Short mmCIF file of C-alpha atoms in Angstrom, two decimals:
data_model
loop_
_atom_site.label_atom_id
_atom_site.label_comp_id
_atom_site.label_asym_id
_atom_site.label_seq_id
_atom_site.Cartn_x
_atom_site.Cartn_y
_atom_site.Cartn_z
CA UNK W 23 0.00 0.00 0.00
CA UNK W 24 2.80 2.17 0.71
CA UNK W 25 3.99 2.45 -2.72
CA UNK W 26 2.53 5.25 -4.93
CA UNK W 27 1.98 3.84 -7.83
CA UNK W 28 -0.07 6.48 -10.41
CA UNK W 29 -3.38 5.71 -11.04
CA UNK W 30 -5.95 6.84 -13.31
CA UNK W 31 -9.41 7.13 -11.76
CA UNK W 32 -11.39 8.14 -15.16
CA UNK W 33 -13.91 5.61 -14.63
CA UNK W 34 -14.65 6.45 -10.73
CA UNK W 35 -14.71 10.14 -11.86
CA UNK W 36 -17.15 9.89 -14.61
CA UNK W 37 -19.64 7.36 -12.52
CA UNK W 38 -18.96 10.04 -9.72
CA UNK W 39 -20.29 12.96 -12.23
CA UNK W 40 -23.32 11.08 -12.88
CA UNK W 41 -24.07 9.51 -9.76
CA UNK W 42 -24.09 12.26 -7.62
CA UNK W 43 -26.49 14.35 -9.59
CA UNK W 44 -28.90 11.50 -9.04
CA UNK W 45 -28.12 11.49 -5.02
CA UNK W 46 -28.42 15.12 -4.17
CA UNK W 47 -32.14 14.55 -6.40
CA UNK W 48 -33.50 11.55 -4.14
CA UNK W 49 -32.47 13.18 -1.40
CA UNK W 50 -34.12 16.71 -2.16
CA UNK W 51 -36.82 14.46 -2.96
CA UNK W 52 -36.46 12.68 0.56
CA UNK W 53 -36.55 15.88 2.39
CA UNK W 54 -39.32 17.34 0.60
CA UNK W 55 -41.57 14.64 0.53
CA UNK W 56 -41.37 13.78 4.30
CA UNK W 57 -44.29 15.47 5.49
CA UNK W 58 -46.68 12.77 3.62
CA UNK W 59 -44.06 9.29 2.91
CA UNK W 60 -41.24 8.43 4.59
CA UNK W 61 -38.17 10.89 4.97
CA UNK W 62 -37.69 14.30 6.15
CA UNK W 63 -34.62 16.45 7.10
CA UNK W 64 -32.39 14.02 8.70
CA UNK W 65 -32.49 11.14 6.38
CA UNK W 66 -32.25 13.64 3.47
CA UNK W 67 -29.20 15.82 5.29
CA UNK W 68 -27.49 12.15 5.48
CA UNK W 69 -28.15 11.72 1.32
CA UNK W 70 -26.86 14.97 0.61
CA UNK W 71 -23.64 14.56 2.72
CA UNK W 72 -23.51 11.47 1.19
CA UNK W 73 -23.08 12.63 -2.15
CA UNK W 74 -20.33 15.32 -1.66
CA UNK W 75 -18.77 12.16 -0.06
CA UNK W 76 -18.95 10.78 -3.09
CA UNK W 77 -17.15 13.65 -4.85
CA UNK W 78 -14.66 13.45 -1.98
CA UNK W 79 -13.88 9.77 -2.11
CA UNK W 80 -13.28 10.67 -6.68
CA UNK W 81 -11.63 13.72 -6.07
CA UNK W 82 -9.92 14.92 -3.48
CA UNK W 83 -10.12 17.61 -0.87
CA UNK W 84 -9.28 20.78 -2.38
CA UNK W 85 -11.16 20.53 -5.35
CA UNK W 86 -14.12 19.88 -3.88
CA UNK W 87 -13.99 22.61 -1.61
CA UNK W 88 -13.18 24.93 -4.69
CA UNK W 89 -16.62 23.47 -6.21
CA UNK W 90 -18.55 24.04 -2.77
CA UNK W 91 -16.55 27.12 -1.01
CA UNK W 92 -19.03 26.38 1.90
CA UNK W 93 -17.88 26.56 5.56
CA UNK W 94 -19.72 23.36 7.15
CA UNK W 95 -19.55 24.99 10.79
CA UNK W 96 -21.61 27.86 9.34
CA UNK W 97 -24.12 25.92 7.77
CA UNK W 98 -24.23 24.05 10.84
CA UNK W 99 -24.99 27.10 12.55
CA UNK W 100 -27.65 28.54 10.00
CA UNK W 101 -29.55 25.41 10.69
CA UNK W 102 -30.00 25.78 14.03
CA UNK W 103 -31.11 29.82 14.00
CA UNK W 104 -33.71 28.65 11.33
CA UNK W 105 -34.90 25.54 13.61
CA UNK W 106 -34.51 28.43 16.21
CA UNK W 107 -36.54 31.00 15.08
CA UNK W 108 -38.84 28.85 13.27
CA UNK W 109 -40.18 28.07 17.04
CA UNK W 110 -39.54 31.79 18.57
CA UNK W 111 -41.14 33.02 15.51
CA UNK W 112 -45.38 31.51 17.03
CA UNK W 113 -44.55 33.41 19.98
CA UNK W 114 -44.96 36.39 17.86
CA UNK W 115 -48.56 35.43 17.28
CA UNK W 116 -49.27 35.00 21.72
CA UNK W 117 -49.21 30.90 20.91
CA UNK W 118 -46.84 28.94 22.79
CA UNK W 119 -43.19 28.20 21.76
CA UNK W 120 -43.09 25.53 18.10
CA UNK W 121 -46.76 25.92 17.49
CA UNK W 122 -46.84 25.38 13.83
CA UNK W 123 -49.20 26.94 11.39
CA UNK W 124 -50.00 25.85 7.97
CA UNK W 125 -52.48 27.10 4.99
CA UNK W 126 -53.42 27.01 1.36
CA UNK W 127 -52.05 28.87 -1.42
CA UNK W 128 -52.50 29.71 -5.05
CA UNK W 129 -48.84 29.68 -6.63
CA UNK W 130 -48.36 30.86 -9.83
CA UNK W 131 -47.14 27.39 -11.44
CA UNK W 132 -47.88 24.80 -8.82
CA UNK W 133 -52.06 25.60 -8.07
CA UNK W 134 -53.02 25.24 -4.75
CA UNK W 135 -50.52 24.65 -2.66
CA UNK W 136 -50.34 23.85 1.32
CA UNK W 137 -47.30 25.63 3.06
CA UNK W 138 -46.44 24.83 6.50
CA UNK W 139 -43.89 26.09 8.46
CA UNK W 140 -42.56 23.15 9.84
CA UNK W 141 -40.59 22.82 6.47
CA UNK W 142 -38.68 25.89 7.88
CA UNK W 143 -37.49 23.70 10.83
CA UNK W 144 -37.25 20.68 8.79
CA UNK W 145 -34.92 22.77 6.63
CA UNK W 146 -32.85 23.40 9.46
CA UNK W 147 -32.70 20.04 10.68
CA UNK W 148 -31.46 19.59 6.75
CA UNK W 149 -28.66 22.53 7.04
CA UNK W 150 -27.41 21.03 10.68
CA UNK W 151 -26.79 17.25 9.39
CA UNK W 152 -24.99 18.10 6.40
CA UNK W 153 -23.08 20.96 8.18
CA UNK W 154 -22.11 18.19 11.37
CA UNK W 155 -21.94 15.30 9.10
CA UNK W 156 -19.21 16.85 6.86
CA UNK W 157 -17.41 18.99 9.64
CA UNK W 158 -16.56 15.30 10.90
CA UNK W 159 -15.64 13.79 7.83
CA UNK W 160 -13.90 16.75 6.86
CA UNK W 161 -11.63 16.36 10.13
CA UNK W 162 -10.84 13.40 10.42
CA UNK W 163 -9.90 13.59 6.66
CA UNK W 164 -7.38 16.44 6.92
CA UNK W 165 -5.50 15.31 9.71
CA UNK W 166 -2.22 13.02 8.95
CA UNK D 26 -49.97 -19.20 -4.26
CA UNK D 27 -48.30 -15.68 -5.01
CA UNK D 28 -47.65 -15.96 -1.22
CA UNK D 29 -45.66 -19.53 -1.54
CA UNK D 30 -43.83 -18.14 -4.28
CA UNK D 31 -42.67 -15.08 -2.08
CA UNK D 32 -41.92 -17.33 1.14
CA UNK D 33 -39.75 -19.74 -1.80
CA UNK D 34 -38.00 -16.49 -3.02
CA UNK D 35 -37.12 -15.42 0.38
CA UNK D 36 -35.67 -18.80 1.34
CA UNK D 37 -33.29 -18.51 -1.63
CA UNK D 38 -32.26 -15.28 -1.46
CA UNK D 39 -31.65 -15.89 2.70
CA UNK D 40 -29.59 -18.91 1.49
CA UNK D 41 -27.44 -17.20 -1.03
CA UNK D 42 -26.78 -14.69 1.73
CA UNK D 43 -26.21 -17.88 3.82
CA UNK D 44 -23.27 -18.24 1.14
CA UNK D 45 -21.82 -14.96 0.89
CA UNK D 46 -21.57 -14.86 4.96
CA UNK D 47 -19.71 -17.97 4.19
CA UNK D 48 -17.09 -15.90 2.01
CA UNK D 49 -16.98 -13.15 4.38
CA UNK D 50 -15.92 -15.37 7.55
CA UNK D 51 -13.56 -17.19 5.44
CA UNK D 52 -12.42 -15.43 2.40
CA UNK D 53 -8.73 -15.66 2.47
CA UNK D 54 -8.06 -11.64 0.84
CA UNK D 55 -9.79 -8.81 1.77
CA UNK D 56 -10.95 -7.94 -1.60
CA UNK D 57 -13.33 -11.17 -1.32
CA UNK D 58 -14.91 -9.94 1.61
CA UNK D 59 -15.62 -6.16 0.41
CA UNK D 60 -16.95 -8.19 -2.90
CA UNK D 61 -18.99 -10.38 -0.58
CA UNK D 62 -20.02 -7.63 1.74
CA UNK D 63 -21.41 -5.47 -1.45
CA UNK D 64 -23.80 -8.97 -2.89
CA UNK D 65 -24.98 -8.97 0.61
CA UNK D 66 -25.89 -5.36 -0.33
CA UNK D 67 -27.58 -6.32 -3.20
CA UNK D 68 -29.19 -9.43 -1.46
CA UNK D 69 -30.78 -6.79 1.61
CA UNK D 70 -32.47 -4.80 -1.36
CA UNK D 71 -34.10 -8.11 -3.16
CA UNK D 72 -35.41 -8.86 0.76
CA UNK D 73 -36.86 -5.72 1.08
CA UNK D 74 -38.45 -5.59 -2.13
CA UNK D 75 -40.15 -9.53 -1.33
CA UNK D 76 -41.22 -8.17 2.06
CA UNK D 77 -42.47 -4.98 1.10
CA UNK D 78 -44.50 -6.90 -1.83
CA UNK D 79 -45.47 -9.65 1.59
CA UNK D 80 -46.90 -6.55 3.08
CA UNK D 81 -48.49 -5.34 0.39
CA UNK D 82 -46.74 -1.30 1.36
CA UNK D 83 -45.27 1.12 -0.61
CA UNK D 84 -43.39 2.29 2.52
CA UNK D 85 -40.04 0.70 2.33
CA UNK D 86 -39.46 1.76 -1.74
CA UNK D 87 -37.45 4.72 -0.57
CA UNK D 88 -35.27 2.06 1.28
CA UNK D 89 -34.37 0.36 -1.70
CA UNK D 90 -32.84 2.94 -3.45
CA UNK D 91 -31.14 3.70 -0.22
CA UNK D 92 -29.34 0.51 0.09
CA UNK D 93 -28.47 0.93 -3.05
CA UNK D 94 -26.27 4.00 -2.90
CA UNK D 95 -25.35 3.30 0.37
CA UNK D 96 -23.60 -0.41 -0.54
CA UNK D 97 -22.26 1.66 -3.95
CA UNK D 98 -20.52 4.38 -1.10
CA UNK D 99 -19.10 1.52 0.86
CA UNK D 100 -17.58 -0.52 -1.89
CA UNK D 101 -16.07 2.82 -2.91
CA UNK D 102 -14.72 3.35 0.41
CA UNK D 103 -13.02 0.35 0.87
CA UNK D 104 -11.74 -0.30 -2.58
CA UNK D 105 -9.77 3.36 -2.22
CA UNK D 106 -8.40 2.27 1.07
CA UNK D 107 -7.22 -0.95 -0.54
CA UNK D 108 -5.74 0.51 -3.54
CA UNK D 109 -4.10 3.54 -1.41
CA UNK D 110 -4.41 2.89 2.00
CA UNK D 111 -5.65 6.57 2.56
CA UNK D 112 -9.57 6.86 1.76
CA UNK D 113 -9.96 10.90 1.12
CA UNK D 114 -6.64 12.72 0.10
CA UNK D 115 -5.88 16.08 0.68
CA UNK D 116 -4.43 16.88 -2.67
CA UNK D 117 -4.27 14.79 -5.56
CA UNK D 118 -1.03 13.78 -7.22
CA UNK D 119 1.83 14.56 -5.15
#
């Protein structure tokens, strides 16, 4: 193992192209359907981290951090003031702390439509796995 | 009889698992055991696809597709640690 022989990863790297496209789609489909089927943020936080894994595992460190210049500890961080202020945000409205709220909508393209804002703090459960999920990986991948 | 032919299917996938657990335990390399470990992979989703037609769900399709990045990500994983002994490098070709 120890000697460095050069190897050519073309067919990894062109799998990789393809395949992780089709991750980071299931799992935006994972996160938004979980209201309804199975999923929701966590499993589709895991799916997404899973597929920058992917590019990690093909390439290499650097260049995947020049494709996503994202700082994982900040993301981590974003999640948890929208999960946050998703549940400050009812006691605007003199309803205890979390309370959801949901309605009906006419979007332009999608008809009616039922928003709730527990997809707010399922989207920060989203933003906080990825963000912990790759600040791990991340550090134990760096150090030597 | 749909339900005989599921409880048949099952037995013979759970035996060719039965087979590859075989290879794992004793597989003299390691590459025989990642190869084993990623049919087991493959042998999980064909379970969960009997059961979930057993239980007449649509519940557990999401799982499938799961498994079957998940075992892709593993045999990845391990096949870069074989071949260079580090998984995720830091900069390529130095």
């Amino acid at each position: 193992m120890k000697n460095k022989v050069k190897t050519n990863d073309v067919i990894l790297q062109t799998v990789t192209n393809v395949v992780a496209f089709i991750i980071i789609l299931f799992s935006l489909k994972l996160f938004f359907s979980g209201h309804y089927t199975p999923g929701g943020g966590f499993i589709g936080g895991l799916m997404t981290s899973g597929a920058i894994v992917l590019l990690l595992l093909a390439y290499d460190i650097k260049t995947v951090s020049s494709i996503l210049p994202v700082d994982y500890k900040i993301v981590t961080a974003i999640g948890l003031f929208l999960s946050v202020a998703t549940g400050a945000g009812a006691l605007l409205f003199d309803v205890p702390f979390l309370t959801h709220a949901y309605d009906y909508f006419h979007l332009p393209l999608l008809g009616k439509t039922s928003l709730h804002t527990a997809v707010l703090f399922d989207t920060g459960v989203y933003l906080v796995v990825i963000g912990v999920t790759m600040t791990i990986i991340q550090t134990i991948g760096v150090s030597e | 009889m749909l339900h005989l032919i599921f409880q048949v299917t099952l037995l013979c996938v759970s035996l060719s698992m039965l087979g590859l657990i075989y290879r794992v335990i004793k597989g003299p390399t390691t590459p025989d055991r990642v190869v084993a470990l990623d049919a087991i992979g493959i042998n999980l989703i064909a379970i969960i696809a009997l059961v979930s037609m057993m239980l007449d769900t649509y519940a557990f399709l999401e799982v499938i597709l799961l498994l079957g990045i998940l075992a892709f990500l593993g045999t990845v994983a391990f096949s870069k640690f074989l071949e260079k002994g580090e998984i995720i490098e830091r900069e390529r070709d130095h």
